[in-house]
PDB file of C-alpha atoms in Angstrom:
ATOM      1  CA  MET A 138      43.816  13.640 -18.773  1.00  0.00           C
ATOM      2  CA  ARG A 139      46.021  10.929 -21.181  1.00  0.00           C
ATOM      3  CA  THR A 140      43.484   7.586 -21.852  1.00  0.00           C
ATOM      4  CA  LEU A 141      44.048   4.439 -23.225  1.00  0.00           C
ATOM      5  CA  TYR A 142      45.307   3.732 -26.856  1.00  0.00           C
ATOM      6  CA  PRO A 143      43.318   2.478 -29.740  1.00  0.00           C
ATOM      7  CA  GLU A 144      42.767  -0.826 -29.755  1.00  0.00           C
ATOM      8  CA  ILE A 145      45.622  -2.967 -31.276  1.00  0.00           C
ATOM      9  CA  GLU A 146      45.485  -7.377 -32.205  1.00  0.00           C
ATOM     10  CA  PRO A 147      48.682  -9.232 -31.285  1.00  0.00           C
ATOM     11  CA  TYR A 148      50.988  -9.945 -34.121  1.00  0.00           C
ATOM     12  CA  ALA A 149      52.190 -13.223 -32.512  1.00  0.00           C
ATOM     13  CA  SER A 150      50.918 -15.323 -29.568  1.00  0.00           C
ATOM     14  CA  GLY A 151      51.151 -18.925 -28.496  1.00  0.00           C
ATOM     15  CA  MET A 152      51.344 -21.678 -25.493  1.00  0.00           C
ATOM     16  CA  LEU A 153      55.531 -21.843 -23.683  1.00  0.00           C
ATOM     17  CA  GLU A 154      55.773 -25.001 -22.124  1.00  0.00           C
ATOM     18  CA  VAL A 155      56.602 -23.765 -18.107  1.00  0.00           C
ATOM     19  CA  GLY A 156      57.254 -27.289 -17.360  1.00  0.00           C
ATOM     20  CA  ASP A 157      55.147 -29.266 -14.467  1.00  0.00           C
ATOM     21  CA  GLY A 158      52.565 -30.103 -16.561  1.00  0.00           C
ATOM     22  CA  HIS A 159      51.405 -26.602 -17.481  1.00  0.00           C
ATOM     23  CA  ALA A 160      51.261 -24.017 -20.443  1.00  0.00           C
ATOM     24  CA  VAL A 161      51.429 -20.405 -20.454  1.00  0.00           C
ATOM     25  CA  TYR A 162      49.249 -18.331 -23.099  1.00  0.00           C
ATOM     26  CA  TRP A 163      51.122 -15.413 -24.511  1.00  0.00           C
ATOM     27  CA  GLU A 164      50.995 -12.681 -26.957  1.00  0.00           C
ATOM     28  CA  THR A 165      52.939  -9.308 -28.370  1.00  0.00           C
ATOM     29  CA  SER A 166      51.726  -6.128 -29.909  1.00  0.00           C
ATOM     30  CA  GLY A 167      52.614  -3.131 -30.909  1.00  0.00           C
ATOM     31  CA  ASN A 168      55.782  -2.604 -32.510  1.00  0.00           C
ATOM     32  CA  PRO A 169      58.085  -5.794 -33.204  1.00  0.00           C
ATOM     33  CA  ASP A 170      60.773  -2.993 -32.753  1.00  0.00           C
ATOM     34  CA  GLY A 171      60.335  -1.236 -30.292  1.00  0.00           C
ATOM     35  CA  LYS A 172      60.897  -0.903 -26.517  1.00  0.00           C
ATOM     36  CA  PRO A 173      59.684  -4.301 -24.775  1.00  0.00           C
ATOM     37  CA  VAL A 174      57.227  -3.936 -21.811  1.00  0.00           C
ATOM     38  CA  VAL A 175      55.633  -6.967 -20.391  1.00  0.00           C
ATOM     39  CA  PHE A 176      52.064  -6.949 -18.589  1.00  0.00           C
ATOM     40  CA  LEU A 177      51.844  -8.563 -15.274  1.00  0.00           C
ATOM     41  CA  HIS A 178      47.845  -8.960 -14.176  1.00  0.00           C
ATOM     42  CA  GLY A 179      46.523  -9.569 -10.844  1.00  0.00           C
ATOM     43  CA  GLY A 180      44.791 -11.526  -8.853  1.00  0.00           C
ATOM     44  CA  PRO A 181      46.698 -14.388  -8.693  1.00  0.00           C
ATOM     45  CA  GLY A 182      44.266 -15.135 -11.387  1.00  0.00           C
ATOM     46  CA  GLY A 183      42.587 -12.697 -12.880  1.00  0.00           C
ATOM     47  CA  GLY A 184      44.268 -13.010 -16.747  1.00  0.00           C
ATOM     48  CA  THR A 185      45.248 -10.040 -18.868  1.00  0.00           C
ATOM     49  CA  SER A 186      42.318  -8.349 -20.965  1.00  0.00           C
ATOM     50  CA  PRO A 187      42.925  -6.729 -24.820  1.00  0.00           C
ATOM     51  CA  ALA A 188      42.832  -3.570 -23.036  1.00  0.00           C
ATOM     52  CA  GLN A 189      45.623  -4.106 -21.609  1.00  0.00           C
ATOM     53  CA  ARG A 190      47.578  -3.897 -24.945  1.00  0.00           C
ATOM     54  CA  ARG A 191      46.468  -0.250 -24.676  1.00  0.00           C
ATOM     55  CA  LEU A 192      48.150   1.005 -21.608  1.00  0.00           C
ATOM     56  CA  PHE A 193      51.712   1.482 -23.611  1.00  0.00           C
ATOM     57  CA  ASP A 194      52.310   3.365 -27.108  1.00  0.00           C
ATOM     58  CA  PRO A 195      52.037   0.386 -29.829  1.00  0.00           C
ATOM     59  CA  GLU A 196      54.121   2.788 -32.145  1.00  0.00           C
ATOM     60  CA  ARG A 197      57.273   2.782 -29.704  1.00  0.00           C
ATOM     61  CA  TYR A 198      56.427  -0.287 -27.716  1.00  0.00           C
ATOM     62  CA  ARG A 199      56.692  -4.136 -28.390  1.00  0.00           C
ATOM     63  CA  ILE A 200      53.777  -5.125 -25.557  1.00  0.00           C
ATOM     64  CA  VAL A 201      54.009  -8.469 -23.966  1.00  0.00           C
ATOM     65  CA  LEU A 202      50.867  -9.758 -22.698  1.00  0.00           C
ATOM     66  CA  LEU A 203      50.803 -13.404 -20.790  1.00  0.00           C
ATOM     67  CA  ASP A 204      47.584 -15.243 -19.029  1.00  0.00           C
ATOM     68  CA  GLN A 205      49.551 -16.898 -15.248  1.00  0.00           C
ATOM     69  CA  ARG A 206      49.596 -20.216 -14.426  1.00  0.00           C
ATOM     70  CA  MET A 207      46.268 -21.817 -14.641  1.00  0.00           C
ATOM     71  CA  CYS A 208      44.384 -19.107 -15.244  1.00  0.00           C
ATOM     72  CA  GLY A 209      42.543 -16.667 -18.846  1.00  0.00           C
ATOM     73  CA  ARG A 210      44.295 -19.226 -21.506  1.00  0.00           C
ATOM     74  CA  SER A 211      46.551 -20.984 -19.261  1.00  0.00           C
ATOM     75  CA  THR A 212      46.402 -24.517 -19.298  1.00  0.00           C
ATOM     76  CA  PRO A 213      45.227 -26.609 -16.714  1.00  0.00           C
ATOM     77  CA  HIS A 214      42.700 -24.025 -16.354  1.00  0.00           C
ATOM     78  CA  ALA A 215      42.310 -23.921 -11.751  1.00  0.00           C
ATOM     79  CA  ALA A 216      38.288 -24.511 -12.203  1.00  0.00           C
ATOM     80  CA  ALA A 217      38.743 -27.850 -13.577  1.00  0.00           C
ATOM     81  CA  PRO A 218      37.606 -30.416 -11.283  1.00  0.00           C
ATOM     82  CA  ASP A 219      40.755 -32.459 -10.621  1.00  0.00           C
ATOM     83  CA  ALA A 220      43.036 -28.700 -10.073  1.00  0.00           C
ATOM     84  CA  ASP A 221      46.103 -29.142  -8.783  1.00  0.00           C
ATOM     85  CA  LEU A 222      48.000 -26.229  -7.209  1.00  0.00           C
ATOM     86  CA  SER A 223      50.466 -27.606  -5.861  1.00  0.00           C
ATOM     87  CA  ALA A 224      53.047 -26.353  -8.814  1.00  0.00           C
ATOM     88  CA  ASN A 225      51.541 -22.451  -8.972  1.00  0.00           C
ATOM     89  CA  THR A 226      53.864 -20.332  -6.483  1.00  0.00           C
ATOM     90  CA  THR A 227      55.093 -16.803  -6.707  1.00  0.00           C
ATOM     91  CA  TRP A 228      58.482 -18.441  -7.715  1.00  0.00           C
ATOM     92  CA  HIS A 229      57.089 -20.633  -9.940  1.00  0.00           C
ATOM     93  CA  LEU A 230      56.024 -17.470 -11.880  1.00  0.00           C
ATOM     94  CA  VAL A 231      59.170 -15.564 -11.903  1.00  0.00           C
ATOM     95  CA  ALA A 232      60.788 -18.073 -13.750  1.00  0.00           C
ATOM     96  CA  ASP A 233      57.757 -18.629 -15.607  1.00  0.00           C
ATOM     97  CA  LEU A 234      58.815 -15.301 -16.940  1.00  0.00           C
ATOM     98  CA  GLU A 235      62.281 -15.768 -16.861  1.00  0.00           C
ATOM     99  CA  ARG A 236      61.207 -18.448 -20.129  1.00  0.00           C
ATOM    100  CA  LEU A 237      59.346 -16.013 -21.740  1.00  0.00           C
ATOM    101  CA  ARG A 238      62.062 -13.483 -21.579  1.00  0.00           C
ATOM    102  CA  GLU A 239      64.624 -16.192 -23.218  1.00  0.00           C
ATOM    103  CA  HIS A 240      61.948 -17.300 -25.121  1.00  0.00           C
ATOM    104  CA  LEU A 241      60.930 -13.926 -27.301  1.00  0.00           C
ATOM    105  CA  GLY A 242      64.481 -13.315 -27.403  1.00  0.00           C
ATOM    106  CA  ILE A 243      64.198 -10.064 -24.882  1.00  0.00           C
ATOM    107  CA  GLU A 244      67.388  -9.160 -23.737  1.00  0.00           C
ATOM    108  CA  ARG A 245      65.842  -6.425 -20.872  1.00  0.00           C
ATOM    109  CA  TRP A 246      61.997  -5.332 -20.370  1.00  0.00           C
ATOM    110  CA  GLN A 247      60.195  -3.015 -18.785  1.00  0.00           C
ATOM    111  CA  VAL A 248      57.922  -4.113 -16.360  1.00  0.00           C
ATOM    112  CA  PHE A 249      54.206  -2.665 -15.599  1.00  0.00           C
ATOM    113  CA  GLY A 250      52.236  -4.722 -12.695  1.00  0.00           C
ATOM    114  CA  GLY A 251      49.493  -3.396 -11.069  1.00  0.00           C
ATOM    115  CA  SER A 252      47.876  -5.340  -7.710  1.00  0.00           C
ATOM    116  CA  TRP A 253      49.550  -8.968  -8.027  1.00  0.00           C
ATOM    117  CA  GLY A 254      50.980  -7.707 -10.963  1.00  0.00           C
ATOM    118  CA  SER A 255      53.074  -5.568  -8.394  1.00  0.00           C
ATOM    119  CA  THR A 256      53.680  -8.201  -6.572  1.00  0.00           C
ATOM    120  CA  LEU A 257      54.480  -9.961  -9.700  1.00  0.00           C
ATOM    121  CA  ALA A 258      56.609  -6.909 -10.511  1.00  0.00           C
ATOM    122  CA  LEU A 259      58.887  -6.787  -6.906  1.00  0.00           C
ATOM    123  CA  ALA A 260      59.465 -10.492  -6.434  1.00  0.00           C
ATOM    124  CA  TYR A 261      61.300 -10.538  -9.993  1.00  0.00           C
ATOM    125  CA  ALA A 262      62.703  -7.416 -10.336  1.00  0.00           C
ATOM    126  CA  GLN A 263      64.330  -8.649  -7.268  1.00  0.00           C
ATOM    127  CA  THR A 264      65.586 -11.876  -7.902  1.00  0.00           C
ATOM    128  CA  HIS A 265      66.612  -9.952 -11.937  1.00  0.00           C
ATOM    129  CA  PRO A 266      67.249  -6.803 -11.698  1.00  0.00           C
ATOM    130  CA  ALA A 267      69.872  -7.314 -14.517  1.00  0.00           C
ATOM    131  CA  ARG A 268      66.366  -7.378 -16.407  1.00  0.00           C
ATOM    132  CA  VAL A 269      64.177  -4.933 -15.505  1.00  0.00           C
ATOM    133  CA  THR A 270      64.592  -1.735 -17.251  1.00  0.00           C
ATOM    134  CA  GLU A 271      61.983   0.197 -15.531  1.00  0.00           C
ATOM    135  CA  LEU A 272      58.909  -0.884 -12.796  1.00  0.00           C
ATOM    136  CA  VAL A 273      55.889   1.404 -13.228  1.00  0.00           C
ATOM    137  CA  LEU A 274      53.673  -0.604 -10.205  1.00  0.00           C
ATOM    138  CA  ARG A 275      50.041   0.440  -9.587  1.00  0.00           C
ATOM    139  CA  GLY A 276      47.918  -0.228  -6.281  1.00  0.00           C
ATOM    140  CA  ILE A 277      50.785  -1.864  -4.283  1.00  0.00           C
ATOM    141  CA  PHE A 278      50.376  -5.221  -2.715  1.00  0.00           C
ATOM    142  CA  THR A 279      52.554  -7.478  -1.260  1.00  0.00           C
ATOM    143  CA  LEU A 280      50.881 -10.026   1.327  1.00  0.00           C
ATOM    144  CA  ARG A 281      52.018  -9.017   4.766  1.00  0.00           C
ATOM    145  CA  ARG A 282      49.740 -10.070   7.435  1.00  0.00           C
ATOM    146  CA  ALA A 283      48.003  -6.903   7.883  1.00  0.00           C
ATOM    147  CA  GLU A 284      47.283  -6.161   3.912  1.00  0.00           C
ATOM    148  CA  LEU A 285      44.905  -9.482   4.247  1.00  0.00           C
ATOM    149  CA  ASP A 286      43.643  -9.945   7.110  1.00  0.00           C
ATOM    150  CA  TRP A 287      42.166  -5.941   5.943  1.00  0.00           C
ATOM    151  CA  TYR A 288      40.835  -7.287   3.315  1.00  0.00           C
ATOM    152  CA  TYR A 289      39.553 -10.547   3.954  1.00  0.00           C
ATOM    153  CA  GLU A 290      38.835 -10.584   7.771  1.00  0.00           C
ATOM    154  CA  GLY A 291      36.520  -7.536   8.247  1.00  0.00           C
ATOM    155  CA  GLY A 292      39.289  -4.303   7.917  1.00  0.00           C
ATOM    156  CA  ALA A 293      37.516  -3.558   4.894  1.00  0.00           C
ATOM    157  CA  ALA A 294      34.288  -4.467   6.179  1.00  0.00           C
ATOM    158  CA  ALA A 295      34.102  -0.430   7.912  1.00  0.00           C
ATOM    159  CA  LEU A 296      33.557   0.803   4.864  1.00  0.00           C
ATOM    160  CA  PHE A 297      31.176  -1.935   2.775  1.00  0.00           C
ATOM    161  CA  PRO A 298      29.218  -4.007   5.446  1.00  0.00           C
ATOM    162  CA  ASP A 299      25.996  -4.255   3.301  1.00  0.00           C
ATOM    163  CA  LEU A 300      29.015  -6.360   0.973  1.00  0.00           C
ATOM    164  CA  TRP A 301      30.609  -7.886   3.480  1.00  0.00           C
ATOM    165  CA  GLU A 302      27.414  -9.604   4.654  1.00  0.00           C
ATOM    166  CA  ASP A 303      27.760 -11.330   1.106  1.00  0.00           C
ATOM    167  CA  PHE A 304      31.148 -12.016   1.150  1.00  0.00           C
ATOM    168  CA  VAL A 305      30.389 -13.975   4.514  1.00  0.00           C
ATOM    169  CA  ALA A 306      27.672 -15.408   3.650  1.00  0.00           C
ATOM    170  CA  PRO A 307      28.907 -19.115   1.771  1.00  0.00           C
ATOM    171  CA  ILE A 308      30.169 -19.141   4.889  1.00  0.00           C
ATOM    172  CA  PRO A 309      29.271 -20.697   8.581  1.00  0.00           C
ATOM    173  CA  PRO A 310      28.907 -18.841  11.018  1.00  0.00           C
ATOM    174  CA  ALA A 311      31.364 -21.058  14.009  1.00  0.00           C
ATOM    175  CA  GLU A 312      33.995 -20.870  10.304  1.00  0.00           C
ATOM    176  CA  ARG A 313      33.916 -17.156  10.360  1.00  0.00           C
ATOM    177  CA  GLY A 314      37.212 -16.497  12.793  1.00  0.00           C
ATOM    178  CA  SER A 315      39.349 -17.087   9.403  1.00  0.00           C
ATOM    179  CA  MET A 316      37.317 -16.007   6.369  1.00  0.00           C
ATOM    180  CA  VAL A 317      40.990 -17.217   4.169  1.00  0.00           C
ATOM    181  CA  GLN A 318      41.204 -20.649   6.588  1.00  0.00           C
ATOM    182  CA  ALA A 319      37.796 -21.388   5.453  1.00  0.00           C
ATOM    183  CA  TYR A 320      37.086 -19.535   2.216  1.00  0.00           C
ATOM    184  CA  HIS A 321      40.294 -22.625   2.037  1.00  0.00           C
ATOM    185  CA  ARG A 322      37.801 -25.342   2.816  1.00  0.00           C
ATOM    186  CA  ALA A 323      34.698 -24.012   0.437  1.00  0.00           C
ATOM    187  CA  LEU A 324      37.018 -23.451  -2.500  1.00  0.00           C
ATOM    188  CA  THR A 325      38.563 -27.521  -2.351  1.00  0.00           C
ATOM    189  CA  ASP A 326      34.952 -28.351  -1.566  1.00  0.00           C
ATOM    190  CA  PRO A 327      34.869 -31.619  -3.911  1.00  0.00           C
ATOM    191  CA  ASP A 328      31.457 -30.456  -4.428  1.00  0.00           C
ATOM    192  CA  PRO A 329      30.026 -27.584  -6.955  1.00  0.00           C
ATOM    193  CA  ALA A 330      27.272 -26.747  -4.300  1.00  0.00           C
ATOM    194  CA  VAL A 331      29.372 -25.694  -2.413  1.00  0.00           C
ATOM    195  CA  HIS A 332      33.006 -24.470  -4.179  1.00  0.00           C
ATOM    196  CA  LEU A 333      31.366 -22.150  -7.303  1.00  0.00           C
ATOM    197  CA  PRO A 334      29.469 -20.443  -4.451  1.00  0.00           C
ATOM    198  CA  ALA A 335      31.962 -19.925  -2.863  1.00  0.00           C
ATOM    199  CA  GLY A 336      34.089 -18.582  -5.501  1.00  0.00           C
ATOM    200  CA  VAL A 337      31.866 -16.381  -7.296  1.00  0.00           C
ATOM    201  CA  ALA A 338      31.121 -14.894  -3.397  1.00  0.00           C
ATOM    202  CA  TRP A 339      35.254 -14.103  -2.923  1.00  0.00           C
ATOM    203  CA  THR A 340      35.226 -12.623  -6.246  1.00  0.00           C
ATOM    204  CA  THR A 341      32.470 -10.397  -6.289  1.00  0.00           C
ATOM    205  CA  TRP A 342      33.398  -9.024  -2.928  1.00  0.00           C
ATOM    206  CA  GLU A 343      36.610  -8.349  -5.112  1.00  0.00           C
ATOM    207  CA  ALA A 344      34.996  -6.669  -7.915  1.00  0.00           C
ATOM    208  CA  SER A 345      32.514  -4.507  -5.587  1.00  0.00           C
ATOM    209  CA  THR A 346      34.933  -3.043  -4.138  1.00  0.00           C
ATOM    210  CA  VAL A 347      37.869  -1.925  -6.429  1.00  0.00           C
ATOM    211  CA  THR A 348      36.906   1.424  -7.608  1.00  0.00           C
ATOM    212  CA  LEU A 349      35.905   4.363  -6.124  1.00  0.00           C
ATOM    213  CA  LEU A 350      31.972   4.152  -8.125  1.00  0.00           C
ATOM    214  CA  PRO A 351      30.410   1.010  -8.505  1.00  0.00           C
ATOM    215  CA  ARG A 352      30.704  -0.978 -11.596  1.00  0.00           C
ATOM    216  CA  PRO A 353      27.997  -3.127 -12.165  1.00  0.00           C
ATOM    217  CA  GLU A 354      28.990  -4.536 -15.571  1.00  0.00           C
ATOM    218  CA  LEU A 355      32.459  -5.226 -14.081  1.00  0.00           C
ATOM    219  CA  VAL A 356      30.942  -7.270 -10.716  1.00  0.00           C
ATOM    220  CA  ALA A 357      28.938  -8.604 -13.947  1.00  0.00           C
ATOM    221  CA  GLN A 358      31.631 -10.029 -15.268  1.00  0.00           C
ATOM    222  CA  MET A 359      34.379 -11.360 -12.220  1.00  0.00           C
ATOM    223  CA  ALA A 360      30.411 -13.512 -11.290  1.00  0.00           C
ATOM    224  CA  GLU A 361      31.197 -15.347 -14.420  1.00  0.00           C
ATOM    225  CA  PRO A 362      31.200 -19.007 -12.166  1.00  0.00           C
ATOM    226  CA  GLN A 363      34.102 -20.642 -14.463  1.00  0.00           C
ATOM    227  CA  HIS A 364      35.996 -17.448 -14.060  1.00  0.00           C
ATOM    228  CA  ALA A 365      35.544 -16.925 -10.623  1.00  0.00           C
ATOM    229  CA  LEU A 366      35.599 -20.037  -9.426  1.00  0.00           C
ATOM    230  CA  ALA A 367      39.498 -20.143 -10.976  1.00  0.00           C
ATOM    231  CA  PHE A 368      40.529 -16.496  -9.755  1.00  0.00           C
ATOM    232  CA  ALA A 369      39.335 -17.504  -5.545  1.00  0.00           C
ATOM    233  CA  ARG A 370      41.053 -20.076  -5.655  1.00  0.00           C
ATOM    234  CA  ILE A 371      44.347 -18.994  -6.888  1.00  0.00           C
ATOM    235  CA  GLU A 372      43.858 -16.456  -4.745  1.00  0.00           C
ATOM    236  CA  ASN A 373      43.227 -17.962  -1.784  1.00  0.00           C
ATOM    237  CA  HIS A 374      46.086 -20.712  -2.870  1.00  0.00           C
ATOM    238  CA  TYR A 375      48.699 -17.711  -2.002  1.00  0.00           C
ATOM    239  CA  PHE A 376      46.483 -16.151   0.679  1.00  0.00           C
ATOM    240  CA  ILE A 377      47.144 -19.283   2.563  1.00  0.00           C
ATOM    241  CA  ASN A 378      50.279 -19.681   1.440  1.00  0.00           C
ATOM    242  CA  ALA A 379      51.956 -16.081   2.284  1.00  0.00           C
ATOM    243  CA  GLY A 380      52.968 -16.097  -1.192  1.00  0.00           C
ATOM    244  CA  TRP A 381      55.483 -18.444  -0.275  1.00  0.00           C
ATOM    245  CA  MET A 382      57.471 -15.014   1.199  1.00  0.00           C
ATOM    246  CA  THR A 383      58.698 -14.305   4.839  1.00  0.00           C
ATOM    247  CA  GLU A 384      56.578 -11.578   6.420  1.00  0.00           C
ATOM    248  CA  GLY A 385      57.556  -8.424   5.174  1.00  0.00           C
ATOM    249  CA  GLN A 386      60.367  -9.701   2.286  1.00  0.00           C
ATOM    250  CA  LEU A 387      59.245  -7.215  -0.882  1.00  0.00           C
ATOM    251  CA  ILE A 388      59.644  -4.285   1.282  1.00  0.00           C
ATOM    252  CA  ALA A 389      62.280  -5.411   3.377  1.00  0.00           C
ATOM    253  CA  ASN A 390      64.195  -6.752   0.098  1.00  0.00           C
ATOM    254  CA  ALA A 391      63.364  -2.359  -1.946  1.00  0.00           C
ATOM    255  CA  SER A 392      67.028  -1.809  -1.737  1.00  0.00           C
ATOM    256  CA  LEU A 393      68.069  -4.565  -4.530  1.00  0.00           C
ATOM    257  CA  LEU A 394      65.865  -2.057  -6.661  1.00  0.00           C
ATOM    258  CA  GLY A 395      67.952   1.197  -6.337  1.00  0.00           C
ATOM    259  CA  GLY A 396      69.006   1.287  -9.378  1.00  0.00           C
ATOM    260  CA  ILE A 397      65.920   0.941 -11.557  1.00  0.00           C
ATOM    261  CA  PRO A 398      63.584   3.652 -12.287  1.00  0.00           C
ATOM    262  CA  THR A 399      60.043   2.911 -10.889  1.00  0.00           C
ATOM    263  CA  VAL A 400      56.518   4.578 -10.423  1.00  0.00           C
ATOM    264  CA  ILE A 401      54.702   3.585  -8.186  1.00  0.00           C
ATOM    265  CA  VAL A 402      51.000   4.873  -9.260  1.00  0.00           C
ATOM    266  CA  GLN A 403      48.449   4.938  -6.000  1.00  0.00           C
ATOM    267  CA  GLY A 404      44.861   5.358  -5.587  1.00  0.00           C
ATOM    268  CA  ARG A 405      44.096   7.337  -2.422  1.00  0.00           C
ATOM    269  CA  TYR A 406      40.983   5.172  -1.586  1.00  0.00           C
ATOM    270  CA  ASP A 407      41.938   1.711  -2.767  1.00  0.00           C
ATOM    271  CA  VAL A 408      40.433   0.403  -0.182  1.00  0.00           C
ATOM    272  CA  CYS A 409      41.596  -3.077  -1.308  1.00  0.00           C
ATOM    273  CA  THR A 410      45.401  -2.251  -1.555  1.00  0.00           C
ATOM    274  CA  PRO A 411      45.378   0.744   0.677  1.00  0.00           C
ATOM    275  CA  ALA A 412      48.285   3.224   0.311  1.00  0.00           C
ATOM    276  CA  THR A 413      50.025   2.518   4.111  1.00  0.00           C
ATOM    277  CA  THR A 414      52.401  -0.204   1.542  1.00  0.00           C
ATOM    278  CA  ALA A 415      52.558   2.051  -1.751  1.00  0.00           C
ATOM    279  CA  TRP A 416      54.034   4.148   1.421  1.00  0.00           C
ATOM    280  CA  ASP A 417      56.049   1.990   3.013  1.00  0.00           C
ATOM    281  CA  LEU A 418      57.269   0.956  -0.288  1.00  0.00           C
ATOM    282  CA  HIS A 419      58.368   3.715  -1.489  1.00  0.00           C
ATOM    283  CA  ARG A 420      60.002   5.108   2.014  1.00  0.00           C
ATOM    284  CA  ALA A 421      62.189   1.699   0.921  1.00  0.00           C
ATOM    285  CA  LEU A 422      63.330   2.744  -2.120  1.00  0.00           C
ATOM    286  CA  PRO A 423      63.189   6.690  -2.062  1.00  0.00           C
ATOM    287  CA  ASN A 424      64.347   7.240  -4.977  1.00  0.00           C
ATOM    288  CA  ALA A 425      59.936   5.767  -6.507  1.00  0.00           C
ATOM    289  CA  GLU A 426      58.199   8.290  -8.083  1.00  0.00           C
ATOM    290  CA  ILE A 427      55.138   8.105  -6.035  1.00  0.00           C
ATOM    291  CA  VAL A 428      51.506   9.488  -7.626  1.00  0.00           C
ATOM    292  CA  ILE A 429      48.765   9.014  -4.930  1.00  0.00           C
ATOM    293  CA  VAL A 430      45.435   9.569  -7.082  1.00  0.00           C
ATOM    294  CA  ALA A 431      43.286  12.451  -4.948  1.00  0.00           C
ATOM    295  CA  ASP A 432      40.293  10.360  -6.647  1.00  0.00           C
ATOM    296  CA  ALA A 433      40.786   6.723  -7.354  1.00  0.00           C
ATOM    297  CA  GLY A 434      40.172   3.460  -5.815  1.00  0.00           C
ATOM    298  CA  HIS A 435      41.784   0.303  -7.356  1.00  0.00           C
ATOM    299  CA  GLY A 436      40.787   0.337 -10.632  1.00  0.00           C
ATOM    300  CA  TYR A 437      43.680   0.663 -13.291  1.00  0.00           C
ATOM    301  CA  ASP A 438      40.926   1.794 -15.952  1.00  0.00           C
ATOM    302  CA  GLU A 439      40.036   4.772 -12.860  1.00  0.00           C
ATOM    303  CA  PRO A 440      40.586   8.282 -14.904  1.00  0.00           C
ATOM    304  CA  GLY A 441      43.007   9.305 -12.653  1.00  0.00           C
ATOM    305  CA  ASN A 442      44.610   5.764 -12.257  1.00  0.00           C
ATOM    306  CA  LEU A 443      45.194   5.823 -16.107  1.00  0.00           C
ATOM    307  CA  ASP A 444      46.373   9.298 -16.720  1.00  0.00           C
ATOM    308  CA  ALA A 445      49.390   8.806 -14.154  1.00  0.00           C
ATOM    309  CA  LEU A 446      50.285   4.452 -15.835  1.00  0.00           C
ATOM    310  CA  ILE A 447      50.557   6.652 -19.465  1.00  0.00           C
ATOM    311  CA  THR A 448      52.460   9.035 -18.673  1.00  0.00           C
ATOM    312  CA  ALA A 449      54.739   7.132 -17.069  1.00  0.00           C
ATOM    313  CA  THR A 450      54.909   4.447 -19.756  1.00  0.00           C
ATOM    314  CA  ASP A 451      55.253   7.279 -22.520  1.00  0.00           C
ATOM    315  CA  ARG A 452      58.013   8.746 -20.455  1.00  0.00           C
ATOM    316  CA  PHE A 453      59.334   5.178 -20.634  1.00  0.00           C
ATOM    317  CA  ALA A 454      59.491   5.092 -24.118  1.00  0.00           C
ATOM    318  CA  VAL A 455      62.675   6.224 -25.254  1.00  0.00           C
TER     319      VAL A 455
END
């Protein structure tokens, strides 16, 4: 079973000015003359980590990571008291990717994205198909209403009723008819006594349910208050606005990707982004290979998911 490549450090990094007062952190590692690949993190708002460089053979890939607007090392940060998310949309991020590709002098690149990263990968590839050599997608998420309702409005509570109680706790009972709307009010409340507990509860719900087996260390890492607040604010901002897309847009436009070799990796027991969305994408894009991992949830680094992802990146490293 394949696992992560050895640890590596970037050979270059920087802050790219992308307009609207935003600067995006980027880094490159691996082989400067290798095949370009860009890794798109989840969330939105999750940021990157050193382990994500290790999904690609460093001898054969030029590995590009970036922190999307307002998270990780990008500035301004969504946890700031005066955070303004108005210039943070799906289409801003698509434009940022093109700006970064041009900045790095890359003609075409492989696009790798999981969870929200799969959303952004699909949006980018449908906008700029000629710039994409392959797609490697995991835990497919497209912001359809049913996907959001399942995870944030009570569907997944059937599997995690104990954790759901903690998720709804910051929200007054009278406001729980729409948790996404109620959390929007809490996360944008100027009072830290309101927005900080809301950010931690939102992010803890996700961290507690994204893996097949519990990972307390992941929960503790993601629940750090400033990270959790930024993560929750950005996600909620995107969900309130349906990603600035029409309902079902990314599935409906899948035919635009027909010429791009694509691998879809999906954990069978993924509660965060259940397999129905991956299957819908596969049906809309029949030439895509789909790998449903029998013993995995949502996490990219769960053994079965990791094996399938690195199998795909190894195959495309030519």
